[in-house]
Coordinates of C-alpha atoms in Angstrom, one line a residue:
X194 CA -17.2 -20.1 51.2
X195 CA -14.3 -20.5 53.7
X196 CA -12.1 -20.2 50.9
X197 CA -13.5 -17.0 49.5
X198 CA -13.7 -15.5 53.0
X199 CA -10.2 -16.4 53.8
X200 CA -9.0 -15.0 50.6
X201 CA -11.0 -11.9 50.9
X202 CA -9.5 -11.4 54.5
X203 CA -5.9 -11.8 53.0
X204 CA -6.6 -9.3 50.3
X205 CA -7.9 -6.7 52.7
X206 CA -5.2 -7.5 55.2
X207 CA -2.7 -6.8 52.4
X208 CA -4.3 -3.5 51.4
X209 CA -4.3 -2.4 54.9
X210 CA -0.5 -3.4 55.3
X211 CA 0.3 -1.5 52.2
X212 CA -1.9 1.6 53.0
X213 CA 0.2 1.8 56.4
X214 CA 3.4 1.6 54.5
X215 CA 2.5 4.6 52.0
X216 CA 3.6 7.3 54.0
X217 CA 7.3 5.7 54.3
X218 CA 8.0 5.6 50.6
X219 CA 11.6 5.2 50.9
X220 CA 10.9 1.4 52.1
X221 CA 8.7 1.1 48.8
X222 CA 11.1 1.5 46.0
X223 CA 10.0 -2.0 44.6
X224 CA 6.3 -1.2 45.0
X225 CA 4.2 1.2 42.9
X226 CA 0.8 2.3 43.6
X227 CA -1.4 3.4 40.8
X228 CA -4.6 5.2 41.4
X229 CA -7.0 5.1 38.3
X230 CA -10.6 6.5 38.6
X231 CA -12.5 3.3 37.7
X232 CA -12.2 -0.5 38.0
X233 CA -11.2 -2.9 34.9
X234 CA -14.3 -4.3 33.3
X235 CA -12.2 -7.5 32.9
X236 CA -8.6 -8.6 32.7
X237 CA -8.8 -9.2 29.0
X238 CA -8.4 -6.4 26.3
X239 CA -10.1 -8.6 23.7
X240 CA -13.4 -8.2 25.4
X241 CA -13.2 -4.8 27.3
X242 CA -11.9 -1.9 25.5
X243 CA -12.5 0.9 28.2
X244 CA -9.3 2.6 29.2
X245 CA -9.3 1.3 32.6
X246 CA -9.3 -2.2 31.4
X247 CA -6.6 -1.4 28.8
X248 CA -4.5 0.2 31.5
X249 CA -4.9 -3.0 33.8
X250 CA -4.1 -5.4 31.1
X251 CA -2.5 -4.9 27.8
X252 CA 1.0 -4.0 28.7
X253 CA 1.1 -5.6 32.2
X254 CA -0.2 -8.9 31.8
X255 CA 0.2 -9.7 28.0
X256 CA 2.0 -9.5 24.9
X257 CA 1.2 -9.2 21.1
X258 CA 3.0 -10.4 18.0
X259 CA 4.1 -7.1 17.0
X260 CA 4.1 -3.5 18.8
X261 CA 4.7 0.0 18.1
X262 CA 8.0 1.6 18.9
X263 CA 7.1 4.5 21.2
X264 CA 9.6 6.9 19.6
X265 CA 9.4 6.1 16.0
X266 CA 6.2 4.4 15.7
X267 CA 7.5 1.9 13.6
X268 CA 6.4 -1.8 14.0
X269 CA 8.9 -3.8 16.1
X270 CA 8.8 -7.4 17.2
X271 CA 7.2 -8.6 20.4
X272 CA 6.3 -12.3 20.4
X273 CA 7.1 -12.5 16.9
X274 CA 10.8 -12.2 15.9
X275 CA 10.1 -11.2 12.4
X276 CA 7.6 -11.5 9.6
X277 CA 7.5 -11.4 5.5
X278 CA 4.7 -10.2 3.3
X279 CA 4.0 -12.5 0.3
X280 CA 4.2 -11.0 -3.4
X281 CA 0.6 -10.9 -3.8
X282 CA 0.2 -9.3 -0.4
X283 CA -2.5 -11.9 0.6
X284 CA -0.6 -13.4 3.3
X285 CA 1.9 -12.7 6.2
X286 CA 4.2 -15.2 7.5
X287 CA 5.3 -14.7 11.4
X288 CA 8.3 -16.4 12.9
X289 CA 7.6 -16.7 16.7
X290 CA 10.0 -16.3 19.6
X291 CA 11.1 -19.3 21.5
X292 CA 11.5 -20.2 25.3
X293 CA 8.9 -17.7 26.3
X294 CA 7.3 -18.3 29.5
X295 CA 3.7 -18.0 30.5
X296 CA 2.7 -16.8 34.1
X297 CA 2.8 -19.5 36.9
X298 CA 0.3 -18.6 39.4
X299 CA -1.8 -20.1 42.3
X300 CA -4.4 -21.0 39.8
X301 CA -2.4 -22.3 37.0
X302 CA 1.3 -23.9 36.4
X303 CA 2.1 -24.1 32.7
X304 CA 4.0 -27.3 31.4
X305 CA 5.4 -25.5 28.1
X306 CA 6.6 -22.6 26.6
X307 CA 4.6 -20.2 24.1
X308 CA 4.1 -21.5 20.8
X309 CA 2.0 -21.2 17.6
X310 CA -0.9 -23.0 19.1
X311 CA -1.4 -20.1 21.4
X312 CA -1.4 -17.5 18.8
X313 CA -4.2 -19.4 16.8
X314 CA -6.0 -20.2 19.9
X315 CA -6.0 -16.4 21.0
X316 CA -7.0 -14.9 17.8
X317 CA -9.5 -17.4 16.2
X318 CA -11.3 -16.7 19.4
X319 CA -12.3 -13.4 17.8
X320 CA -12.5 -14.7 14.3
X321 CA -14.4 -18.1 14.7
X322 CA -17.8 -18.2 15.9
X323 CA -17.5 -22.0 16.6
X324 CA -14.5 -21.5 18.6
X325 CA -15.0 -22.9 22.3
X326 CA -14.3 -19.5 23.9
X327 CA -16.0 -17.3 21.3
X328 CA -19.1 -16.8 23.4
X329 CA -17.7 -16.9 26.8
X330 CA -18.4 -13.8 28.5
X331 CA -20.2 -12.2 25.5
X332 CA -22.1 -10.0 27.4
X333 CA -19.3 -8.1 28.8
X334 CA -19.2 -5.7 25.9
X335 CA -21.5 -4.2 23.4
X336 CA -18.9 -4.3 20.7
X337 CA -17.6 -7.8 21.7
X338 CA -15.0 -8.7 19.2
X339 CA -16.1 -6.1 16.8
X340 CA -12.5 -5.1 15.6
X341 CA -11.2 -4.3 12.4
X342 CA -9.0 -7.4 12.6
X343 CA -12.3 -9.9 12.3
X344 CA -12.9 -8.6 8.8
X345 CA -9.4 -9.2 7.6
X346 CA -8.5 -12.7 8.1
X347 CA -9.6 -15.6 6.0
X348 CA -7.3 -18.1 8.0
X349 CA -4.5 -18.6 10.4
X350 CA -2.3 -21.6 9.5
X351 CA 0.3 -23.3 11.5
X352 CA 3.5 -24.0 9.8
X353 CA 5.4 -25.3 12.6
X354 CA 5.5 -24.5 16.4
X355 CA 7.2 -21.4 15.8
X356 CA 5.9 -20.4 12.3
X357 CA 2.3 -19.1 11.3
X358 CA 0.7 -17.9 8.3
X359 CA -2.1 -15.2 8.3
X360 CA -4.1 -15.6 5.0
X361 CA -6.1 -12.2 4.2
X362 CA -9.5 -12.0 2.3
X363 CA -7.9 -9.3 0.4
X364 CA -4.8 -7.2 0.5
X365 CA -5.0 -4.8 3.4
X366 CA -2.4 -2.9 4.8
X367 CA -3.6 -2.6 8.3
X368 CA -3.0 -6.1 9.3
X369 CA 0.2 -5.0 11.5
X370 CA -1.8 -2.2 13.1
X371 CA -4.4 -4.8 14.1
X372 CA -1.8 -7.2 15.3
X373 CA -0.3 -4.4 17.4
X374 CA -3.8 -3.4 19.2
X375 CA -4.8 -4.1 22.6
X376 CA -7.2 -7.0 21.5
X377 CA -4.4 -8.9 19.8
X378 CA -3.0 -10.0 22.9
X379 CA -1.7 -13.8 23.2
X380 CA -3.5 -16.2 25.7
X381 CA -2.5 -19.6 26.9
X382 CA -4.3 -22.4 25.0
X383 CA -3.0 -24.8 27.8
X384 CA -4.8 -22.5 30.4
X385 CA -7.9 -22.5 28.5
X386 CA -8.0 -26.2 28.0
X387 CA -7.7 -26.7 32.0
X388 CA -10.6 -24.3 32.5
X389 CA -12.7 -26.4 30.1
X390 CA -11.9 -29.4 32.1
X391 CA -12.9 -27.8 35.4
X392 CA -16.1 -26.3 33.9
X393 CA -15.1 -22.7 34.4
X394 CA -14.2 -21.2 31.0
X395 CA -15.2 -17.8 32.1
X396 CA -12.1 -17.5 34.4
X397 CA -10.1 -16.9 31.3
X398 CA -10.9 -13.2 31.5
X399 CA -10.9 -12.6 35.0
X400 CA -8.0 -14.7 36.1
X401 CA -5.7 -14.1 33.6
X402 CA -2.7 -15.8 32.2
X403 CA -0.2 -14.0 29.7
X404 CA 3.4 -13.7 29.2
X405 CA 3.7 -10.1 30.2
X406 CA 6.1 -8.5 32.8
X407 CA 3.7 -9.0 35.7
X408 CA 1.3 -11.5 36.7
X409 CA -2.1 -11.3 38.4
X410 CA -2.1 -11.7 42.0
X411 CA -5.7 -10.8 43.5
X412 CA -8.4 -8.2 43.2
X413 CA -11.2 -7.2 45.6
X414 CA -14.6 -5.4 45.6
X415 CA -12.8 -2.3 47.2
X416 CA -11.1 -1.7 43.8
X417 CA -7.6 -2.9 44.8
X418 CA -5.6 -5.2 42.4
X419 CA -2.5 -6.5 43.1
X420 CA 0.1 -7.8 40.3
X421 CA 3.6 -9.2 41.0
X422 CA 6.5 -9.3 38.7
X423 CA 7.0 -12.1 36.4
X424 CA 10.3 -13.4 37.3
X425 CA 10.8 -15.5 34.1
X426 CA 9.7 -12.7 31.8
X427 CA 11.5 -13.1 28.6
X428 CA 11.9 -9.4 28.3
X429 CA 14.0 -9.2 31.7
X430 CA 13.1 -8.5 35.0
X431 CA 11.2 -5.4 36.0
X432 CA 12.2 -3.1 39.0
X433 CA 8.8 -3.2 40.5
X434 CA 8.0 -6.3 42.6
X435 CA 4.5 -5.2 43.5
X436 CA 2.3 -3.3 41.4
X437 CA -0.9 -2.0 43.0
X438 CA -3.8 -0.7 41.1
X439 CA -6.0 1.5 43.8
X440 CA -9.1 2.5 42.3
X441 CA -10.1 6.0 43.6
X442 CA -13.2 7.4 42.0
X443 CA -13.2 10.8 43.4
X444 CA -11.1 13.4 41.8
X445 CA -10.2 15.2 44.9
X446 CA -9.4 12.2 47.0
X447 CA -7.2 10.7 44.2
X448 CA -5.1 14.1 44.3
X449 CA -5.1 13.9 48.0
X450 CA -3.7 10.6 47.8
X451 CA -1.0 11.7 45.3
X452 CA 0.1 14.5 47.9
X453 CA 0.2 12.3 50.8
X454 CA 2.2 9.5 49.1
X455 CA -0.6 6.7 49.1
X456 CA -0.4 7.0 45.2
X457 CA 2.6 7.1 43.1
X458 CA 0.6 8.0 40.0
X459 CA -2.8 9.0 39.4
X460 CA -4.9 8.9 36.3
X461 CA -7.0 11.7 34.9
X462 CA -6.7 14.5 37.2
X463 CA -9.7 16.9 37.1
X464 CA -8.9 19.8 34.5
X465 CA -9.4 22.3 37.4
X466 CA -6.5 20.6 39.3
X467 CA -4.1 20.9 36.5
X468 CA -2.9 24.3 36.9
X469 CA -2.1 23.7 40.9
X470 CA -0.5 20.3 39.8
X471 CA 2.0 22.1 37.7
X472 CA 3.0 24.5 40.2
X473 CA 4.0 21.7 42.7
X474 CA 7.9 20.9 42.5
X475 CA 7.5 17.3 43.3
X476 CA 4.7 16.6 40.8
X477 CA 4.9 16.0 37.0
X478 CA 2.2 15.8 34.6
X479 CA 2.1 13.6 31.5
X480 CA 0.1 14.9 28.8
X481 CA -0.4 12.6 25.7
X482 CA -2.8 12.9 22.6
X483 CA -5.4 10.4 22.2
X484 CA -7.3 9.1 19.4
X485 CA -10.6 10.1 21.1
X486 CA -12.3 13.2 19.5
X487 CA -15.6 15.1 20.8
X488 CA -17.6 16.0 17.9
X489 CA -21.3 17.2 16.9
X490 CA -22.8 15.3 14.1
X491 CA -25.4 16.6 11.9
X492 CA -27.9 14.3 10.6
X493 CA -27.4 14.7 6.9
X494 CA -30.7 12.6 6.1
X495 CA -32.8 15.1 7.9
X496 CA -33.8 18.6 6.8
X497 CA -32.5 21.1 7.1
X498 CA -29.1 19.2 7.4
X499 CA -29.5 17.9 4.1
X500 CA -27.9 21.2 3.0
X501 CA -24.1 21.7 3.2
X502 CA -24.4 25.4 3.7
X503 CA -26.9 24.9 6.6
X504 CA -24.2 22.6 8.1
X505 CA -21.4 25.0 7.5
X506 CA -23.5 27.9 9.1
X507 CA -24.2 25.8 12.3
X508 CA -20.4 25.2 12.7
X509 CA -19.6 29.0 12.2
X510 CA -22.2 29.6 14.9
X511 CA -20.2 27.7 17.6
X512 CA -17.4 29.5 19.6
X513 CA -15.1 26.5 19.8
X514 CA -12.4 28.3 21.8
X515 CA -14.9 29.3 24.6
X516 CA -16.2 25.6 24.7
X517 CA -12.4 24.4 25.5
X518 CA -11.7 27.1 28.0
X519 CA -15.0 26.7 29.7
X520 CA -14.8 22.7 29.9
X521 CA -11.3 21.2 29.3
X522 CA -9.0 23.9 30.6
X523 CA -5.6 22.3 29.5
X524 CA -6.9 18.6 29.1
X525 CA -7.9 19.0 25.3
X526 CA -6.7 20.4 22.1
X527 CA -9.1 22.3 19.6
X528 CA -9.3 20.5 16.2
X529 CA -10.4 21.3 12.7
X530 CA -10.6 17.6 11.5
X531 CA -11.3 14.0 12.6
X532 CA -7.8 13.1 13.1
X533 CA -5.6 14.3 15.8
X534 CA -2.5 16.7 14.8
X535 CA 0.1 13.8 15.7
X536 CA -1.3 11.4 13.1
X537 CA 0.8 10.6 10.2
X538 CA -2.2 11.4 7.9
X539 CA -3.1 14.7 9.3
X540 CA -3.7 17.4 6.8
X541 CA -1.9 20.4 7.9
X542 CA -3.3 22.6 5.4
X543 CA -6.8 21.9 6.8
X544 CA -8.1 25.5 7.8
X545 CA -9.3 26.2 11.3
X546 CA -13.0 26.4 11.7
X547 CA -13.8 30.2 12.2
X548 CA -16.3 31.5 14.9
X549 CA -18.4 34.1 12.6
X550 CA -21.9 34.1 14.1
X551 CA -23.1 36.9 11.9
X552 CA -22.0 35.3 8.9
X553 CA -23.7 32.1 10.1
X554 CA -27.0 34.2 10.6
X555 CA -26.8 35.7 6.9
X556 CA -26.3 32.1 5.5
X557 CA -29.3 30.5 7.3
X558 CA -31.4 33.7 6.3
X559 CA -30.3 33.3 2.6
X560 CA -30.9 29.4 2.8
X561 CA -34.6 30.1 4.2
X562 CA -33.9 28.5 7.3
X563 CA -37.1 28.3 9.7
X564 CA -36.3 30.2 12.8
X565 CA -39.7 29.2 14.2
X566 CA -38.5 25.6 14.2
X567 CA -36.6 24.0 17.1
X568 CA -33.8 21.5 16.3
X569 CA -32.9 18.4 18.7
X570 CA -29.4 17.9 20.3
X571 CA -28.9 14.6 21.4
X572 CA -26.5 13.9 24.2
X573 CA -25.5 11.1 26.4
X574 CA -26.6 11.3 30.2
X575 CA -23.1 9.6 31.2
X576 CA -19.9 11.3 30.5
X577 CA -17.0 9.5 29.0
X578 CA -13.5 9.1 30.6
X579 CA -12.1 11.8 28.2
X580 CA -15.0 14.0 28.3
X581 CA -16.3 14.9 31.8
X582 CA -19.2 17.1 30.8
X583 CA -21.5 16.4 27.8
X584 CA -24.1 18.3 29.7
X585 CA -22.1 21.6 29.9
X586 CA -20.9 21.5 26.3
X587 CA -24.5 21.0 25.0
X588 CA -25.6 23.9 26.9
X589 CA -22.9 26.2 25.6
X590 CA -23.8 25.0 22.2
X591 CA -27.5 25.8 22.7
X592 CA -26.5 29.4 23.9
X593 CA -24.3 30.0 21.0
X594 CA -27.1 28.9 18.6
X595 CA -29.7 31.2 20.6
X596 CA -27.5 34.2 19.9
X597 CA -28.3 33.7 16.1
X598 CA -32.0 33.0 16.8
X599 CA -32.0 29.4 16.6
X600 CA -33.9 27.3 19.1
X601 CA -32.8 24.0 20.0
X602 CA -33.9 21.2 22.7
X603 CA -31.1 19.2 24.5
X604 CA -32.2 15.6 25.1
X605 CA -30.1 13.8 27.6
X606 CA -30.5 10.2 27.0
X607 CA -29.5 6.9 28.7
X608 CA -27.4 4.4 26.4
X609 CA -30.5 2.4 25.6
X610 CA -32.5 5.5 24.7
X611 CA -29.7 6.9 22.5
X612 CA -29.4 3.7 20.6
X613 CA -33.3 3.7 20.0
X614 CA -33.4 7.4 18.8
X615 CA -30.2 7.1 16.6
X616 CA -31.6 3.9 14.8
X617 CA -35.1 5.6 14.3
X618 CA -33.2 8.5 12.6
X619 CA -35.4 11.0 14.7
X620 CA -32.8 13.5 15.6
X621 CA -31.0 16.6 14.1
X622 CA -27.9 16.6 15.7
X623 CA -25.7 14.4 18.2
X624 CA -23.0 15.3 20.4
X625 CA -20.7 12.5 21.1
X626 CA -17.0 11.2 21.3
X627 CA -15.3 8.6 19.4
X628 CA -12.0 6.5 19.8
X629 CA -9.8 5.1 17.3
X630 CA -9.2 1.3 18.1
X631 CA -6.1 1.1 16.1
X632 CA -3.3 3.4 15.0
X633 CA -4.5 3.8 11.6
X634 CA -6.6 6.5 10.2
X635 CA -9.0 4.2 8.6
X636 CA -10.1 3.2 12.3
X637 CA -11.4 6.9 12.6
X638 CA -12.7 7.4 9.1
X639 CA -14.4 4.3 8.3
X640 CA -16.8 4.1 11.2
X641 CA -17.8 7.6 10.8
X642 CA -17.7 8.0 6.9
X643 CA -18.3 4.8 5.3
X644 CA -21.7 3.9 3.5
X645 CA -21.3 0.5 5.3
X646 CA -21.1 1.8 8.9
X647 CA -24.5 1.6 10.7
X648 CA -25.3 4.6 13.0
X649 CA -24.5 2.5 16.1
X650 CA -20.8 1.8 14.7
X651 CA -20.3 5.5 14.3
X652 CA -21.9 6.7 11.2
X653 CA -24.2 9.3 13.2
X654 CA -24.4 11.8 10.5
X655 CA -26.0 9.1 8.3
X656 CA -23.6 10.3 5.7
X657 CA -22.9 8.2 2.4
X658 CA -20.7 9.6 -0.5
X659 CA -19.5 7.5 -3.3
X660 CA -16.4 9.7 -3.7
X661 CA -15.7 9.1 -0.1
X662 CA -16.3 5.4 0.0
X663 CA -14.1 4.9 -3.0
X664 CA -11.2 6.8 -1.3
X665 CA -11.6 4.8 1.9
X666 CA -11.6 1.5 0.1
X667 CA -8.6 2.3 -2.1
X668 CA -6.5 3.7 0.7
X669 CA -7.1 0.4 2.7
X670 CA -5.6 -1.6 -0.2
X671 CA -2.7 0.7 -0.9
X672 CA 0.7 -0.1 0.3
X673 CA 2.7 3.0 -0.9
X674 CA 2.7 5.1 2.0
X675 CA 2.8 8.3 0.2
X676 CA -0.3 7.4 -1.8
X677 CA -2.0 6.6 1.4
X678 CA -1.3 10.0 2.9
X679 CA -2.4 12.0 -0.2
X680 CA -5.5 9.9 -0.3
X681 CA -6.3 10.7 3.6
X682 CA -5.4 14.4 2.8
X683 CA -8.0 14.5 0.1
X684 CA -10.6 12.7 2.2
X685 CA -10.2 15.4 5.1
X686 CA -10.5 18.3 2.5
X687 CA -13.7 16.8 1.3
X688 CA -15.2 16.2 4.9
X689 CA -14.1 19.6 5.9
X690 CA -15.9 21.4 3.0
X691 CA -19.1 19.0 3.4
X692 CA -19.1 19.6 7.3
X693 CA -21.1 16.6 8.1
X694 CA -19.3 16.7 11.6
X695 CA -18.1 19.7 13.7
X696 CA -15.0 18.4 15.3
X697 CA -14.6 20.2 18.7
X698 CA -11.6 18.7 20.4
X699 CA -9.1 16.0 20.8
X700 CA -8.9 14.9 24.5
X701 CA -5.7 14.6 26.0
X702 CA -4.5 11.5 28.3
X703 CA -3.6 13.2 31.5
X704 CA -1.5 11.5 34.3
X705 CA 0.3 12.8 37.5
X706 CA 3.2 11.3 39.3
X707 CA 5.8 12.1 41.6
X708 CA 9.3 13.2 40.4
X709 CA 11.1 10.1 42.0
X710 CA 9.3 8.1 39.1
X711 CA 10.9 7.7 35.7
X712 CA 10.2 5.2 32.6
X713 CA 6.4 6.2 32.5
X714 CA 4.9 5.5 29.2
X715 CA 1.2 5.8 28.0
X716 CA 0.3 4.6 24.6
X717 CA -3.1 6.5 23.6
X718 CA -4.4 3.1 22.0
X719 CA -3.0 0.5 24.2
X720 CA -2.9 1.9 27.7
X721 CA -0.1 2.6 30.3
X722 CA 3.0 0.7 30.3
X723 CA 4.8 -0.1 33.6
X724 CA 7.4 -2.4 32.1
X725 CA 10.3 0.1 32.6
X726 CA 9.0 2.1 35.4
X727 CA 11.5 3.0 38.1
X728 CA 11.0 4.5 41.5
X729 CA 13.8 6.0 43.8
X730 CA 13.6 7.3 47.1
X731 CA 11.4 10.3 47.5
X732 CA 13.1 13.4 48.8

């Protein structure tokens, strides 16, 4: 109890000292204060997939075997120096980087460098149900270890300390994407063994040890997390010595802190603040596309949405442009497909969804739609990080439908209530948002479209098409890039015609920062990256 109290006092005092210094930014060139809107759920992106957790962990604390070049989007080495694919496409051999140091902290002192044992320990935690850490902290996340990666691998074999082989269940082109994903971070096997010996295995996800550019120092209930630079980082010393995450939930307060210098960077400014921020000479806005899509799903197993023309008519009845202007301002872009426009597989020949309420009305009349009936529109009570107003969007859709004589009831449900209703199939439509887990179109298409995907895994349209399923499966095995693109183009054409979903918007990841900050990078799949961040004196 005494140790905990003293530690809390130390953290709190540090926070106060830092707060007092915020106003004098010239003395804080090697300190950086980042203000997100919510806390990390854990310090391990294997088990926590929310954006706040990814921002706090993936690039700051850890490395993966491979990563994507932020400019070219090609795979480049991280903890692996190279890799080879076998002729039968059933195995990958990776060659590992030598002389990589794990973090040395108050709670762990490593006695060896990173090696193959750490890779196998980290990734088998997700694959092997008998792994000593597979069930540790299992209650943290509904989708615990439900990653694309877990369905790919038959085995991981150690060839020697710096060579490993991944043996696949079947040829699958997405392995590198999975290894570059947030959940494929490398932990320390040695640290895990010490935690087991101490009887505290749960600490592996809350007192993290990695190989990344920053190491964990402390966190507290007030939402302040302190990282310090990893002096022995294999990738070279970072310019920031103290990286502070200061959670500030209120949008107005977060913006005020940016203006006063209490935050160098803030996450997710409110859409209504963007115009004012853009007019400030000392503030820059970062706008990055994400894999998050807001969509309206039609239950294709339930009358009247078993009919394609009915689904098309409902899509034409909604004023997409007005939705974006009323809710998102500049923080989202309109979409006509499930993929964002930056995706290599996006079909640029896709036609925009036209707002044609009178045509929609005529189609419904021709199809014998029962205008005395009332459809249900399910929507979450809780907003998502990239969608701040499910409530308002649902009401705007309801108003659009009423203009053509369609009555609807909006059901705002908690997560538990939503899951029960979705599983029961007793709903007509569902307003939701979906986020891809890896930078491959399959991570969006398969959950939403596969016959094997459950409603809780993403297939809220209850859709199953043999043609679509065949395209999904063939494309996953296809190593020819041009053929993959053609297949995904065809898939988008089918889905646009069938209209089982009405895509509304792709959310943008928005951050605001002072002009004395450079080297700011955001990956829409793995989070913010402070490795190359630099801060000069404010003017």
